[in-house]
Coordinates of C-alpha atoms and ligand atoms in Angstrom, one line a residue:
X29 CA -2.8 -13.2 -2.5
X30 CA -0.8 -11.0 -5.2
X31 CA 2.1 -10.2 -3.1
X32 CA 5.6 -9.1 -3.7
X33 CA 8.2 -8.4 -0.9
X34 CA 10.8 -5.9 -1.7
X35 CA 13.2 -6.1 1.3
X36 CA 10.8 -5.5 4.1
X37 CA 8.0 -4.1 2.5
X38 CA 5.1 -6.1 1.0
X39 CA 3.4 -5.0 -2.1
X40 CA -0.2 -5.8 -2.2
X41 CA -2.5 -5.4 -5.5
X42 CA -5.7 -6.6 -4.1
X43 CA -8.0 -5.8 -1.6
X44 CA -8.5 -9.1 -0.2
X45 CA -4.7 -9.8 -0.1
X46 CA -4.2 -6.5 2.0
X47 CA -6.9 -7.2 4.3
X48 CA -5.7 -10.8 5.0
X49 CA -2.3 -9.2 6.2
X50 CA -3.9 -6.5 8.1
X51 CA -6.3 -8.7 10.0
X52 CA -3.1 -10.5 11.4
X53 CA -1.5 -7.3 12.3
X54 CA -4.7 -6.1 14.2
X55 CA -5.2 -9.5 15.9
X56 CA -1.6 -9.1 17.0
X57 CA -2.7 -5.6 18.6
X58 CA -0.8 -3.5 16.2
X59 CA -1.8 0.2 15.6
X60 CA -2.2 0.8 12.0
X61 CA -1.2 4.1 10.2
X62 CA -2.0 5.0 6.7
X63 CA -0.6 7.0 4.2
X64 CA -2.8 7.4 0.9
X65 CA -0.8 8.9 -2.2
X66 CA -1.0 8.9 -5.8
X67 CA 2.6 8.2 -6.1
X68 CA 5.4 10.2 -8.0
X69 CA 6.8 10.6 -4.1
X70 CA 8.7 13.4 -2.8
X71 CA 10.0 14.4 0.6
X72 CA 6.6 15.8 1.5
X73 CA 5.0 12.2 1.2
X74 CA 8.1 10.6 3.1
X75 CA 7.3 13.1 5.9
X76 CA 3.9 11.6 6.1
X77 CA 5.0 8.0 6.2
X78 CA 7.7 8.9 8.9
X79 CA 5.0 10.7 11.1
X80 CA 3.0 7.6 10.9
X81 CA 6.0 5.4 12.2
X82 CA 6.3 7.8 15.3
X83 CA 2.4 6.9 16.3
X84 CA 1.7 3.4 15.0
X85 CA 3.4 0.0 14.9
X86 CA 2.8 -0.6 11.0
X87 CA 2.4 1.7 8.5
X88 CA 0.7 1.3 5.2
X89 CA 0.9 3.4 2.2
X90 CA -1.2 3.3 -1.2
X91 CA -0.4 4.3 -4.8
X92 CA -3.3 4.7 -6.8
X93 CA -3.6 7.7 -9.5
X94 CA -7.2 7.9 -9.0
X95 CA -9.3 8.8 -12.3
X96 CA -12.3 9.7 -10.5
X97 CA -10.7 12.9 -8.8
X98 CA -9.3 14.1 -12.5
X99 CA -11.5 16.5 -14.7
X100 CA -11.8 15.6 -18.2
X101 CA -9.1 18.3 -19.3
X102 CA -6.9 17.5 -16.3
X103 CA -3.7 15.6 -16.2
X104 CA -4.6 12.1 -15.2
X105 CA -2.9 10.7 -18.1
X106 CA 0.3 12.4 -18.0
X107 CA 0.7 12.2 -14.1
X108 CA 4.0 10.8 -13.7
X109 CA 4.0 7.2 -12.8
X110 CA 7.2 6.4 -10.8
X111 CA 6.6 3.0 -9.2
X112 CA 10.3 1.8 -8.7
X113 CA 11.5 4.9 -7.2
X114 CA 8.3 5.4 -5.0
X115 CA 8.8 1.9 -3.7
X116 CA 12.4 2.4 -2.6
X117 CA 11.5 5.8 -1.0
X118 CA 8.5 4.1 0.8
X119 CA 10.9 1.4 2.3
X120 CA 13.4 3.7 3.3
X121 CA 10.9 5.8 5.3
X122 CA 9.7 2.9 7.1
X123 CA 6.7 1.7 5.3
X124 CA 5.7 -1.7 6.1
X125 CA 2.9 -2.5 3.4
X126 CA 1.9 -1.0 0.3
X127 CA -1.2 -1.2 -1.7
X128 CA -0.8 -0.7 -5.3
X129 CA -4.4 -1.7 -6.9
X130 CA -5.2 -1.1 -10.4
X131 CA -8.4 0.6 -11.7
X132 CA -10.6 -2.7 -11.7
X133 CA -9.8 -3.4 -8.1
X134 CA -10.6 -0.2 -6.7
X135 CA -13.6 0.3 -9.2
X136 CA -14.7 -3.3 -9.9
X137 CA -18.4 -2.0 -11.2
X138 CA -16.8 0.9 -13.3
X139 CA -16.5 4.1 -12.3
X140 CA -19.9 5.3 -13.8
X141 CA -21.7 3.2 -11.4
X142 CA -19.3 3.6 -8.3
X143 CA -21.6 4.4 -5.3
X144 CA -20.4 8.1 -4.5
X145 CA -19.5 10.0 -1.4
X146 CA -20.3 13.7 -1.4
X147 CA -19.4 16.1 1.3
X148 CA -21.8 19.3 0.3
X149 CA -21.2 23.0 0.6
X150 CA -17.5 22.8 1.6
X151 CA -16.4 21.3 -1.6
X152 CA -18.3 24.0 -4.1
X153 CA -15.5 26.8 -3.3
X154 CA -12.0 27.4 -3.6
X155 CA -10.5 24.3 -5.6
X156 CA -13.9 22.8 -5.7
X157 CA -15.1 25.7 -7.7
X158 CA -12.5 25.4 -10.4
X159 CA -12.3 21.8 -10.4
X160 CA -15.9 20.4 -10.3
X161 CA -16.2 16.9 -9.3
X162 CA -12.5 16.7 -7.7
X163 CA -13.5 16.5 -4.1
X164 CA -16.5 13.8 -4.8
X165 CA -13.7 12.0 -6.7
X166 CA -11.4 12.3 -3.5
X167 CA -13.9 11.3 -0.7
X168 CA -15.2 8.3 -2.7
X169 CA -11.5 6.9 -3.0
X170 CA -10.5 7.8 0.3
X171 CA -13.5 6.2 2.0
X172 CA -13.0 3.1 0.1
X173 CA -9.3 3.1 1.0
X174 CA -10.2 3.9 5.0
X175 CA -12.5 1.2 4.5
X176 CA -10.1 -1.5 3.0
X177 CA -7.2 -0.3 5.4
X178 CA -9.1 0.4 8.4
X179 CA -6.2 2.4 9.8
X180 CA -6.1 3.7 13.6
X181 CA -4.9 7.0 11.8
X182 CA -4.5 8.6 8.4
X183 CA -2.1 10.9 7.7
X184 CA -2.8 13.9 5.0
X185 CA -0.8 16.8 3.9
X186 CA -1.7 20.1 5.0
X187 CA -0.7 21.5 1.8
X188 CA -4.0 20.3 0.5
X189 CA -5.6 22.3 3.2
X190 CA -9.4 22.1 1.7
X191 CA -9.2 18.2 1.0
X192 CA -8.0 17.6 4.6
X193 CA -10.8 19.9 5.7
X194 CA -13.1 18.0 3.5
X195 CA -11.9 14.5 4.7
X196 CA -12.3 15.4 8.4
X197 CA -15.9 16.3 7.6
X198 CA -16.5 13.2 5.8
X199 CA -14.9 11.0 8.9
X200 CA -17.1 13.0 11.4
X201 CA -20.3 12.7 9.1
X202 CA -20.0 9.3 8.4
X203 CA -18.8 8.1 11.9
X204 CA -15.5 6.4 10.4
X205 CA -13.6 5.3 13.2
X206 CA -10.1 6.8 12.1
X207 CA -8.1 9.8 13.6
X208 CA -7.1 12.0 10.7
X209 CA -3.9 13.7 11.3
X210 CA -2.6 16.9 9.3
X211 CA 1.2 17.0 8.6
X212 CA 2.9 20.3 8.1
X213 CA 3.7 21.3 4.7
X214 CA 7.2 20.3 3.3
X215 CA 9.0 23.3 1.5
X216 CA 11.7 23.5 -0.9
X217 CA 15.0 25.8 -0.2
X218 CA 13.0 29.1 -1.4
X219 CA 9.7 28.2 0.1
X220 CA 7.7 26.4 -2.7
X221 CA 5.2 23.7 -1.2
X222 CA 6.7 20.5 -2.3
X223 CA 4.0 19.0 -5.1
X224 CA 4.1 16.2 -7.6
X225 CA 2.9 18.8 -9.9
X226 CA 6.1 21.0 -9.4
X227 CA 7.8 18.8 -12.0
X228 CA 5.5 20.3 -14.8
X229 CA 7.2 23.7 -14.4
X230 CA 9.7 25.1 -16.6
X231 CA 12.9 25.8 -15.4
X232 CA 12.4 29.5 -15.7
X233 CA 9.0 29.2 -14.0
X234 CA 10.6 27.2 -11.3
X235 CA 12.8 30.3 -10.4
X236 CA 9.4 32.5 -10.0
X237 CA 6.6 30.5 -8.5
X238 CA 8.0 31.1 -5.1
X239 CA 5.7 34.5 -5.3
X240 CA 2.8 32.4 -4.1
X241 CA 4.1 31.6 -0.9
X242 CA 5.8 34.7 -0.3
X243 CA 2.6 36.7 -1.1
X244 CA 0.5 34.6 1.2
X245 CA 2.9 35.0 4.1
X246 CA 2.8 38.8 3.3
X247 CA -0.9 38.8 3.6
X248 CA -0.8 36.9 6.7
X249 CA 1.6 39.4 8.0
X250 CA -0.7 42.2 7.3
X251 CA -3.7 40.4 9.3
X252 CA -1.1 39.6 12.3
X253 CA -0.4 43.4 12.1
X254 CA -4.0 44.3 12.6
X255 CA -5.7 44.6 9.1
X256 CA -9.2 43.1 8.9
X257 CA -10.4 44.6 5.5
X258 CA -10.0 41.2 4.0
X259 CA -11.7 41.9 0.9
X260 CA -9.0 44.6 -0.1
X261 CA -6.4 42.6 1.3
X262 CA -7.2 39.6 -0.7
X263 CA -7.3 41.8 -3.9
X264 CA -3.9 43.3 -3.2
X265 CA -2.5 40.0 -2.6
X266 CA -3.8 38.7 -6.0
X267 CA -2.4 42.1 -7.6
X268 CA 0.8 41.1 -6.4
X269 CA 0.8 37.6 -7.7
X270 CA -0.6 38.7 -11.2
X271 CA 2.4 41.5 -11.3
X272 CA 4.6 38.4 -10.9
X273 CA 3.3 37.0 -14.2
X274 CA 1.1 34.4 -12.9
X275 CA -2.7 33.8 -13.6
X276 CA -4.6 33.6 -10.5
X277 CA -7.5 31.1 -9.7
X278 CA -7.9 32.6 -6.0
X279 CA -6.5 34.1 -2.9
X280 CA -8.9 33.9 0.0
X281 CA -9.0 34.4 3.4
X282 CA -10.9 32.0 5.5
X283 CA -11.9 30.5 8.6
X284 CA -9.5 27.3 9.1
X285 CA -12.2 24.9 10.5
X286 CA -15.2 25.8 8.4
X287 CA -13.8 27.4 5.2
X288 CA -16.1 29.9 5.5
X289 CA -14.9 33.4 4.7
X290 CA -13.4 34.7 7.7
X291 CA -15.1 37.1 10.2
X292 CA -13.3 40.0 11.9
X293 CA -13.3 38.1 15.2
X294 CA -12.3 34.6 14.1
X295 CA -9.3 33.3 16.0
X296 CA -7.9 30.5 13.4
X297 CA -7.7 31.9 10.1
X298 CA -5.9 30.3 7.0
X299 CA -5.1 32.3 3.7
X300 CA -5.2 30.2 0.8
X301 CA -4.3 30.6 -2.9
X302 CA -4.2 28.9 -6.3
X303 CA -2.5 30.2 -9.3
X304 CA -1.6 28.8 -12.8
X305 CA 1.7 28.4 -14.2
X306 CA 2.1 27.3 -18.0
X307 CA 2.1 23.3 -17.1
X308 CA 0.7 23.4 -13.5
X309 CA -1.8 24.7 -11.2
X310 CA -0.3 25.3 -7.9
X311 CA -1.9 25.6 -4.5
X312 CA -0.5 26.8 -1.1
X313 CA -1.9 28.2 2.2
X314 CA -0.8 29.4 5.5
X315 CA -2.4 29.9 8.8
X316 CA -2.3 32.0 11.5
X317 CA -3.6 31.9 15.2
X318 CA -5.1 35.3 16.8
X319 CA -6.1 33.9 20.3
X320 CA -5.9 36.5 22.7
X321 CA -3.7 34.3 25.1
X322 CA -1.2 33.2 22.2
X323 CA 0.8 35.9 20.7
X324 CA -0.4 37.3 17.7
X325 CA 1.5 35.2 15.4
X326 CA 1.8 32.8 12.3
X327 CA 0.9 29.2 13.3
X328 CA 4.3 27.2 13.8
X329 CA 5.0 25.6 10.5
X330 CA 2.1 26.9 8.6
Ligands
LIG402 O1 -3.5 14.0 -1.9 C1 -3.9 13.1 -2.8 O2 -2.6 12.6 -3.2 C2 -5.0 12.2 -3.3 O3 -6.3 13.4 -3.3 C3 -5.2 11.3 -2.3 C4 -5.9 11.6 -0.9 C5 -4.4 10.3 -2.3 C6 -6.8 10.5 -2.9 O4 -6.7 10.0 -4.1

């Protein structure tokens, strides 16, 4: 069992080592919470860990920069690996066990021959349209990680709204016995959603990228105030972001559960956006609830 113990957190490099430990925890009746990550951790990840500690006895995190979810021209190679800092942060946030496998441990038969998990249709749109194969890589690795850890609860950030919806669908369709919990978006002082990729921004761009969140909030406000011409509203939102000097991937007003384009009488709506800065593609989203019994309002948090 390849294991290191750093203060109170155990680090496992192998699936079997992790499983042996978790068998003991499970037999002792412990509730297990799981936070999968690709490392380069920030406050947003730590909030996921803290959330897990609130409802679980044992918290497991994983760090694995999953090559299967990166496109050929994407940033897998330059994705920041900050293991020592990550370990300190995880431990400080209350994580008990860390799974830190290498590529052979996760893909022992090679990536090309790896059995894949595919959630159809809802992965072809939005981020899936501009990152073909990305969600197949995510669902494949997340299903493996869920099988390795077999947690009672797994926590994912709402910032990756489509990823969360896709994982929820996968878990439902494959009857995976885990509760999927969505955690609110952690934001910087100016509203920018925290992301490992924010580190790719130039200083000058960093001052301007808050436009994505500000403009999505403006769009949400327009809907709250009664606008239902969603296509025109998406276009105006895009124009505002483009005027701010950024190239748009998409802005889209969607049904929060199905991710279908929002209908005029939908109650739970999410406005999603993705734009390109020079060194990074940034995503964000804001949600609103239009139930007649609730005030017309933005959903708390997001
Ligand atoms: O959101 C992420 O960091 C990754 O997509 C995940 C869920 C850890 C799978 O590699």
